[in-house]
């Protein structure tokens, strides 16, 4: 009998050396946000232990168990906390030497981590603090009274600190915002309205009043309006202007401008015989001046940029969405205190807290699913249970609830194979088929039977094996809709839905509808003895119903009632697939015989 329990090594946990647990292990190549720079578990282990050469990696365990994973994440958080504390102490020492750059860089680069650290250490009495507050209070600290270097007569040394704090000023971006406060408060047509009449009078004075509309050149007028509008008349305050004050001021300016014109010049605003339609939006007007001002609005909006207002960042974006993505990616303002997740806004942080750390559960009234966020529940009910519009295939007429399902179905009508396997010569029409092929043909089986140590590539084969060979019930089948569940409790909850259906929900197939008419006209479940058609056992009701619609044009919702005296795996083990040649239709007993027969049958056809 062996003394050491290391017969499974290296297929053990990297931390505790216990044997791997099926479907519970985490690969060391997995990245985690608890590690600095979103490093992998292996990189963090190499950092705190020693790096492993590439040629020796396969001799070391490549995964960790859930308990060690949580422990390693706790160590990483504690390691980050210690590092932040020492960076903070180093910044205090540099502050003693009249260098404020390190403390400012620390607060600006890691605002969330520094705030969390100071709160955990109870070093700050105010929740809303800034780096300037620390610099102001620094002369009161003991470290400020110590000498810069250790000397014998340091007790007689007098230290005077003069820390220069940058005076609060107005940034260039804030000045630009202040100058544009008036433009943000009203439309651009109204902004240029106060200069428009002067331009119109100047241009129209050169021609007859009877021919003023034909004489004014539209391009010159637009350029003139643009030049006038570019000249700021007065700097606006930084704060947001009162809309009533702005409107009154605009009216006063326009009135003074009109009073300065001659009586015959006040009606020189050109009018069009027919309404002028903006080619970019539904705006219409008969006033040519307003039309040009409106076009100028589109021009400025198209050329408008949104600069980043963070200090030291010169990035500019064409829209607010790009600026928001940049802010979330580069200037993080919110950090989760529980796991350190960085979020770009308060709303995203709240959403992260509900999804990752919240305990609330919102169950779906139509199925057994639960959601942590109400919005996800509403989206699920709307798109799955109460979907009004179905996605219909124009080729065969099949209908789908999801657009991605229609996309995959359309690929079956084409002869294009865009997804080749990189490890063999097979090609596939859609990515899920390629993914299944790689898992079955080129990857090791991941589902292990605990009773006989056999391995399986799919969960269904694994469950079928346990139920058919070891006679252990793993699935509980509903005899009404043939759905299967992992426990008797879930089956009981499902049966309760059959007994007490909701309003506008069919009690047999449990399909919900948005109105009574589709409920009365829907195709409910019908029962039959097997799924055999055209000499083939289609094995499942989904394949059988699809075959009946595609091959025979019959829309049906068929099921085969299960034998409650047998387990689901035993029922499936009794049913053998009917294997037949695609050309001559001869029935063969095994897949090997079918493959050998088709090589001869179809091979002769190819040679001819």
Phi, psi and omega in degrees: 000129183293149181276318184261141179266065182237024182290337180270352181297137009265017179274060181224177176287139182295335185265307187257354178063021175275152182302150181298142176260133185296129175062017179238353183276153178244128180293146178290345178277002180283132176277148179220137184285349175292334179275146183295129182075020181053046180286169178274168178298323181293320179295322179291320177297320178295330181289322183265350177240266178202148179286149181250134180295153184298322183286349180252002185296323183292347179271353178254153177302145186247013181207168179226154181278166182300321181295315179290329176298313178296320178296319180293323177293323176296319177298319180296318178295320179292323177298317178295322179296316179297318180297317179296322178297316181290325174297323179293318178295320178297323177293325177294321178295318177294328177293328175297329179269021176066025178251106183269355184296314182299319182291324177291318178297321180295316180291326182279326182278327181229062183297316182292318181294320180293316179297317179297319180296314181294326178290318180295323179275357179056047182258359182222132181272344182250132181286329182254088182240159179234166180293331178295328178295321178293320180293324179294321182274352185300322179300341180277348183281154179297326182296333179289341181263355179274154179288158180292328177226151183287123179229165181291319183261040184288342180289334181271356184280132177257127183247127177240123182257132174232092183268122179275124177249129181298127178295146178292124179227183181258125178289161180297321180295326178291325177295320178296322178294323180293320179293332182261013182297321180293322180289330178287336186277338182219170180291156182292332177299324180284330179294316183275357183296326184288341178255353187290317185295325178295320179293317181298317181295321181294320180285322186282341181291348182274350184229172175295151176292327181290338181244026187292328183289324181282336187276333184282119178280128187293322182293317179295323179295317179298317178296321180295318178296320180297316180296319179295318184291335182285344182271108180291134181273328183200140178287134181266153178292161182290326182288163182289130184285149176288129182301323180293318179296318180297317181296316179296320179295319179297318179295321181294319179296315180296322180293318178295323179293320179291323180292334179283346180276157174289155182303322181281349180267351185286339182254026183273001178296119186291141179244145177264150180292324178239153180302137178271122182263126176289129181286352184251348181203173183284008184295135176227148176197153174262353179273116183296323180296316178296325179297315179295322178295322179294319176296323177295326177299313178299319182298316182287326178292324178291327182264004183286144178237154180242100182281151174284130185267002178289143182294129179087000180251125183251017181289143177229149185225154183280342181214170182289330180297317178296321177296320180296318178296320178297317180296320181291328184275328189242335182235077184289132182248341184229134180230134178290126181286343182277310185241355180083010179298132181267129181235147184277346182207167180294321180295320178292325177294317178297319178296320177296319180297320180291320184283320188263327186237001180277152180254359181288142178229128179247103183283148175279136181283348183254341180214186185270004183286149176232154184224147179276337182240136181296325180298322177295323178295315179297318178296319179297313181295320182291318186270342184250311188262327184241038181287125181274314185258123176264155179264116187253138177280128180286343182275311185244348177089003178292146182245144183225150179277335181242145181292325180293328176294320175296321180299314179293324180293321180298332179293335179290339179274351182255167179249023182262126179248094185267359185236086178277150175281134182280350184250351176210187186265012181279150179229154184222156183278327181231158184292321180303324177293321176297318180297316178296321179297315181297318180295323183278321189262329189240002178237154179288148178295139185250351180257117186248133176282126182283352184259330180226004175066018174284151182248147181223151182275332183236156181292324181295317177295322179297315179291320177300320180295315182297319183284324183277323184268312184264353176056044176248123184286123180245341182226143181243119192259138173277127183281354181268307184248003176066018174283147180241151186225163186278343183214163178291330179294318179292325177294320179296319177296324178292318179296328177297329177291323175296321183284329182229074180291155177283172178296136181063030177235133179286129182285348182263309180263354177058037175261129180262151183226151181283346183212161180293330184297308178294334176294319181288333185262357187286160181265113183270181185288137170237152186250148178215176186278325183205182179249034182269131176203141179057035178075013182232144172265108185279355161074332183214151185293332179295313179293323181294313181295323178292319178298317181297324181283317184285319185270325187243356178069023182252121177270118187217154177232077189265150174220158172246119181295135182283154174275109186292347178279349179242154174283158183298320178295324177291323177296316181290328180292330179287333183270117178259140176293138177275112182262124181223154179288138182290338183263304186263347176080008180293140182269131182240156188273329182230162179291327178297317178294322178296318180295315179295320180294318182291330175297323178282315185293309181281335179293320177297325179291323180292324180292324180284000000 
